[in-house]
Coordinates of C-alpha atoms in Angstrom, one line a residue:
X189 CA 84.6 20.5 79.5
X190 CA 82.2 19.4 82.3
X191 CA 84.1 19.6 85.5
X192 CA 86.5 22.6 84.9
X193 CA 84.8 24.6 82.0
X194 CA 81.3 23.9 83.8
X195 CA 79.5 23.1 80.5
X196 CA 76.2 21.3 80.8
X197 CA 75.8 17.7 79.7
X198 CA 73.1 17.5 76.9
X199 CA 70.6 14.7 77.6
X200 CA 70.7 13.6 74.0
X201 CA 74.1 12.0 74.6
X202 CA 74.1 11.4 78.4
X203 CA 74.3 7.6 78.3
X204 CA 77.7 8.1 76.3
X205 CA 78.8 10.7 79.1
X206 CA 77.9 8.3 81.7
X207 CA 79.5 5.3 79.9
X208 CA 83.1 7.4 79.2
X209 CA 82.6 6.5 75.6
X210 CA 81.5 7.8 72.0
X211 CA 80.7 11.3 71.4
X212 CA 79.3 13.7 74.0
X213 CA 77.8 17.1 73.7
X214 CA 78.8 19.9 76.2
X215 CA 76.6 22.6 76.2
X216 CA 77.5 26.3 77.1
X217 CA 74.2 28.4 76.9
X218 CA 72.8 28.0 73.4
X219 CA 75.9 26.8 71.9
X220 CA 77.4 23.4 71.9
X221 CA 80.8 21.5 71.7
X222 CA 80.5 17.9 70.0
X223 CA 83.5 15.9 71.7
X224 CA 84.2 12.7 69.9
X225 CA 86.1 9.9 71.0
X226 CA 89.8 10.2 69.8
X227 CA 90.7 7.3 68.0
X228 CA 93.7 7.3 68.1
X229 CA 94.0 11.1 68.8
X230 CA 91.7 13.9 69.9
X231 CA 90.8 16.7 67.7
X232 CA 92.6 20.0 68.1
X233 CA 91.2 23.2 66.8
X234 CA 94.2 25.4 65.5
X235 CA 92.5 29.0 66.7
X236 CA 91.0 30.5 69.7
X237 CA 87.6 30.0 71.4
X238 CA 86.0 32.9 73.2
X239 CA 83.7 31.9 76.0
X240 CA 81.5 34.3 78.3
X241 CA 81.3 33.9 81.9
X242 CA 79.2 35.9 84.6
X243 CA 82.7 36.0 86.3
X244 CA 86.1 34.5 86.5
X245 CA 85.8 33.5 90.2
X246 CA 84.3 30.1 89.9
X247 CA 87.1 29.1 87.4
X248 CA 89.9 30.5 89.6
X249 CA 88.5 28.7 92.4
X250 CA 88.4 25.4 90.3
X251 CA 92.0 26.1 89.2
X252 CA 93.0 26.5 92.9
X253 CA 91.6 23.3 93.4
X254 CA 93.5 21.6 90.4
X255 CA 96.9 23.1 92.1
X256 CA 95.9 21.8 95.5
X257 CA 95.6 18.3 93.6
X258 CA 91.8 17.8 94.1
X259 CA 91.2 14.4 93.0
X260 CA 88.3 15.5 90.4
X261 CA 90.9 17.4 88.3
X262 CA 93.6 14.7 88.3
X263 CA 93.1 13.6 85.0
X264 CA 94.3 17.1 83.7
X265 CA 97.8 16.5 85.3
X266 CA 100.5 15.9 82.8
X267 CA 98.5 16.9 79.8
X268 CA 98.4 20.1 77.7
X269 CA 96.2 21.7 80.4
X270 CA 97.3 25.2 81.4
X271 CA 95.5 28.1 82.9
X272 CA 96.9 31.9 82.7
X273 CA 95.6 35.5 83.0
X274 CA 96.3 38.3 80.6
X275 CA 94.8 41.7 82.1
X276 CA 90.8 40.7 82.6
X277 CA 91.0 37.6 80.3
X278 CA 91.7 34.0 81.4
X279 CA 93.6 31.9 78.8
X280 CA 93.1 28.2 78.9
X281 CA 94.5 25.3 77.2
X282 CA 92.4 22.1 77.0
X283 CA 94.3 18.9 77.7
X284 CA 94.9 18.1 74.0
X285 CA 96.0 21.7 73.1
X286 CA 92.8 23.7 71.8
X287 CA 92.9 27.2 73.1
X288 CA 90.4 29.4 74.8
X289 CA 89.8 32.8 76.0
X290 CA 87.4 33.4 78.7
X291 CA 86.0 36.7 79.5
X292 CA 83.4 38.4 82.0
X293 CA 79.9 39.2 80.7
X294 CA 78.9 42.9 80.8
X295 CA 75.1 41.9 80.3
X296 CA 74.7 38.3 81.7
X297 CA 71.0 37.9 80.7
X298 CA 71.7 39.4 77.2
X299 CA 74.6 37.1 76.6
X300 CA 72.9 33.9 77.8
X301 CA 70.2 34.8 75.3
X302 CA 67.5 32.4 76.8
X303 CA 64.8 34.3 75.1
X304 CA 66.0 33.2 71.9
X305 CA 66.1 29.7 72.7
X306 CA 68.0 27.1 75.2
X307 CA 69.7 23.8 75.0
X308 CA 68.1 20.8 77.0
X309 CA 69.1 20.1 80.5
X310 CA 69.5 16.6 82.1
X311 CA 66.9 16.2 84.9
X312 CA 68.1 17.6 88.3
X313 CA 71.2 19.1 86.5
X314 CA 71.4 22.8 86.3
X315 CA 72.3 25.2 83.2
X316 CA 76.2 25.4 82.1
X317 CA 78.2 28.0 84.1
X318 CA 79.4 29.8 80.9
X319 CA 76.7 32.1 79.0
X320 CA 78.0 31.9 75.2
X321 CA 80.5 31.0 72.9
X322 CA 81.3 34.7 71.6
X323 CA 83.7 34.0 69.0
X324 CA 85.5 31.6 67.0
X325 CA 88.7 32.6 65.7
X326 CA 90.2 30.6 62.9
X327 CA 94.0 30.6 62.3
X328 CA 95.1 31.1 58.8
X329 CA 98.3 31.3 57.0
X330 CA 100.0 34.7 56.6
X331 CA 99.2 36.3 53.2
X332 CA 95.8 34.4 53.2
X333 CA 93.0 36.2 50.9
X334 CA 91.1 37.8 54.1
X335 CA 88.6 39.7 51.7
X336 CA 88.1 36.5 49.7
X337 CA 87.1 34.9 52.8
X338 CA 84.8 37.7 53.7
X339 CA 83.2 37.4 50.1
X340 CA 82.8 33.8 50.6
X341 CA 80.8 34.2 53.6
X342 CA 78.5 36.8 52.1
X343 CA 77.8 35.0 48.8
X344 CA 77.3 31.6 50.2
X345 CA 76.0 32.1 53.6
X346 CA 74.9 35.5 53.9
X347 CA 76.9 36.5 56.6
X348 CA 78.3 40.1 56.5
X349 CA 81.8 41.3 57.2
X350 CA 82.0 43.3 60.3
X351 CA 84.5 45.9 59.5
X352 CA 84.6 47.4 62.9
X353 CA 86.3 44.1 64.0
X354 CA 88.5 43.6 61.2
X355 CA 91.9 44.6 60.5
X356 CA 94.7 44.1 58.2
X357 CA 95.6 40.8 60.2
X358 CA 92.2 39.6 60.5
X359 CA 88.4 39.5 59.3
X360 CA 85.5 38.8 61.1
X361 CA 81.8 37.9 59.9
X362 CA 78.7 37.7 61.8
X363 CA 77.1 34.4 62.8
X364 CA 73.9 35.9 64.2
X365 CA 73.0 38.7 66.9
X366 CA 75.9 38.1 69.2
X367 CA 78.4 35.8 67.7
X368 CA 81.2 36.1 65.3
X369 CA 83.5 34.1 63.2
X370 CA 87.2 35.5 62.9
X371 CA 89.9 34.4 60.5
X372 CA 93.5 35.9 61.8
X373 CA 96.9 35.4 60.7
X374 CA 98.5 33.0 63.1
X375 CA 99.9 34.6 66.1
X376 CA 103.3 32.6 65.7
X377 CA 104.1 34.0 62.4
X378 CA 104.2 33.1 58.7
X379 CA 106.4 30.0 59.8
X380 CA 103.5 28.4 61.7
X381 CA 101.9 25.2 60.2
X382 CA 98.3 25.3 59.8
X383 CA 95.9 22.3 59.1
X384 CA 92.2 22.5 59.8
X385 CA 91.6 19.1 58.1
X386 CA 92.6 15.4 58.1
X387 CA 91.6 13.4 54.8
X388 CA 91.5 9.6 54.4
X389 CA 89.5 7.4 51.8
X390 CA 88.8 4.8 54.7
X391 CA 85.0 5.3 55.0
X392 CA 83.5 4.5 51.6
X393 CA 79.7 5.2 51.0
X394 CA 78.6 1.7 50.0
X395 CA 75.0 2.9 49.4
X396 CA 76.3 5.2 46.6
X397 CA 75.9 4.5 43.1
X398 CA 78.7 4.8 40.5
X399 CA 77.8 8.4 39.7
X400 CA 77.9 9.7 43.2
X401 CA 81.0 12.0 44.0
X402 CA 83.7 10.4 45.9
X403 CA 84.9 12.5 48.8
X404 CA 87.5 11.9 51.2
X405 CA 86.7 11.4 55.2
X406 CA 87.7 14.3 57.1
X407 CA 88.9 13.4 60.7
X408 CA 89.8 17.1 61.5
X409 CA 87.4 19.5 63.6
X410 CA 84.4 20.9 61.9
X411 CA 82.1 23.9 62.6
X412 CA 78.2 23.9 62.8
X413 CA 76.3 26.9 61.8
X414 CA 72.6 27.6 61.1
X415 CA 71.2 29.7 57.9
X416 CA 67.8 30.9 57.1
X417 CA 67.5 29.7 53.6
X418 CA 69.4 26.4 53.1
X419 CA 68.4 25.9 49.7
X420 CA 70.0 29.3 48.8
X421 CA 73.1 28.5 50.6
X422 CA 73.5 25.0 49.0
X423 CA 73.0 26.4 45.5
X424 CA 75.7 29.2 46.0
X425 CA 77.9 26.5 47.5
X426 CA 77.2 24.3 44.5
X427 CA 78.0 27.2 42.1
X428 CA 81.4 27.7 43.5
X429 CA 82.0 23.7 43.8
X430 CA 82.7 23.7 47.5
X431 CA 80.0 21.1 48.4
X432 CA 81.3 18.1 50.5
X433 CA 80.2 14.8 51.9
X434 CA 82.1 13.4 54.9
X435 CA 81.7 9.8 54.8
X436 CA 82.3 9.5 59.0
X437 CA 78.4 10.9 59.5
X438 CA 75.6 8.9 58.5
X439 CA 73.6 12.0 57.4
X440 CA 74.9 12.7 53.7
X441 CA 73.6 15.3 51.2
X442 CA 74.5 14.7 47.6
X443 CA 71.7 16.9 46.2
X444 CA 69.6 19.9 47.0
X445 CA 66.8 17.6 47.8
X446 CA 68.8 15.4 50.1
X447 CA 70.1 18.4 51.9
X448 CA 66.4 19.7 52.4
X449 CA 65.4 16.2 53.7
X450 CA 68.4 16.2 56.0
X451 CA 67.9 19.8 57.0
X452 CA 72.0 20.1 56.5
X453 CA 74.7 19.8 53.9
X454 CA 78.5 20.2 54.4
X455 CA 81.1 22.3 52.7
X456 CA 84.9 22.3 53.3
X457 CA 86.8 24.5 50.8
X458 CA 86.7 28.3 51.3
X459 CA 87.2 30.2 48.0
X460 CA 87.0 33.6 46.9
X461 CA 84.1 33.8 44.5
X462 CA 85.8 36.6 42.5
X463 CA 88.8 34.4 41.8
X464 CA 88.5 32.9 38.5
X465 CA 91.0 30.3 39.3
X466 CA 89.2 28.8 42.3
X467 CA 92.3 28.8 44.4
X468 CA 91.4 27.2 47.9
X469 CA 92.3 29.9 50.6
X470 CA 91.9 27.2 53.5
X471 CA 89.9 24.0 53.9
X472 CA 87.6 23.9 57.1
X473 CA 84.7 21.8 57.2
X474 CA 81.2 23.3 57.9
X475 CA 78.1 21.8 58.7
X476 CA 75.3 24.1 57.3
X477 CA 72.1 23.7 59.0
X478 CA 68.6 24.6 58.6
X479 CA 66.3 25.2 62.1
X480 CA 63.2 24.2 60.1
X481 CA 62.4 20.8 58.3
X482 CA 61.1 21.1 54.9
X483 CA 57.4 21.1 56.2
X484 CA 58.1 24.3 58.0
X485 CA 58.3 22.5 61.5
X486 CA 61.3 23.5 64.0
X487 CA 64.3 20.8 63.5

């Protein structure tokens, strides 16, 4: 993430980066990967992450260095790491199996979106090589209710479906001006096994009283996103019965007031709001955040 993809080290986790342990944050433009220490295994995202760069020359030079046994890339040897080209796209598999599609920008300044906001930078470090995370594609079972997924995001998070990017195999919703979240039937076919969550009851909330709901911990990947109205999103999720608290994290919101105090809440089950039986289409943990605190200041 740092040496090959050229992500910038976030200063808020710089000590962990130097120590080589615990969670580190890897920034790409305005966007971020939170990379937790695998115990025992690393999280693998079952989908495709699309990143935008000025050009692919720098990445190709690094890949050639890897092929020439450059010592800096030695940890990538004998892992899942793989690089290939399809037309003008670079396809990269990280050492644990998560997949990336990397494309060149046709408008670098707009894609970096520095006028909108930037992540902090470690002193004497430069910005990330990559400009942005353009799309996150989540693989789903063939036959999954794609229209129901679209209705879920519109109802709960106010995210509109982008019909021009959707098909009978996928559906895309907007995650802001220059970013999308896509759900696509798994490219390996109907027999592909898909699992975006990993539940256990090994982290009990000792501070919760007897009336507090008990949720399993999720050790699978999660996605974070921001909404303009946290209370409205919380209430919509509550009406659907999809609120969730992950015991792995210290920030926990069991009520709307706690969500406002924490500037976040979580949900994990995606359900079609029009389905009276409330069948779960898929389980994928979301950390839904507010960019402002309850007193109106920036979070």
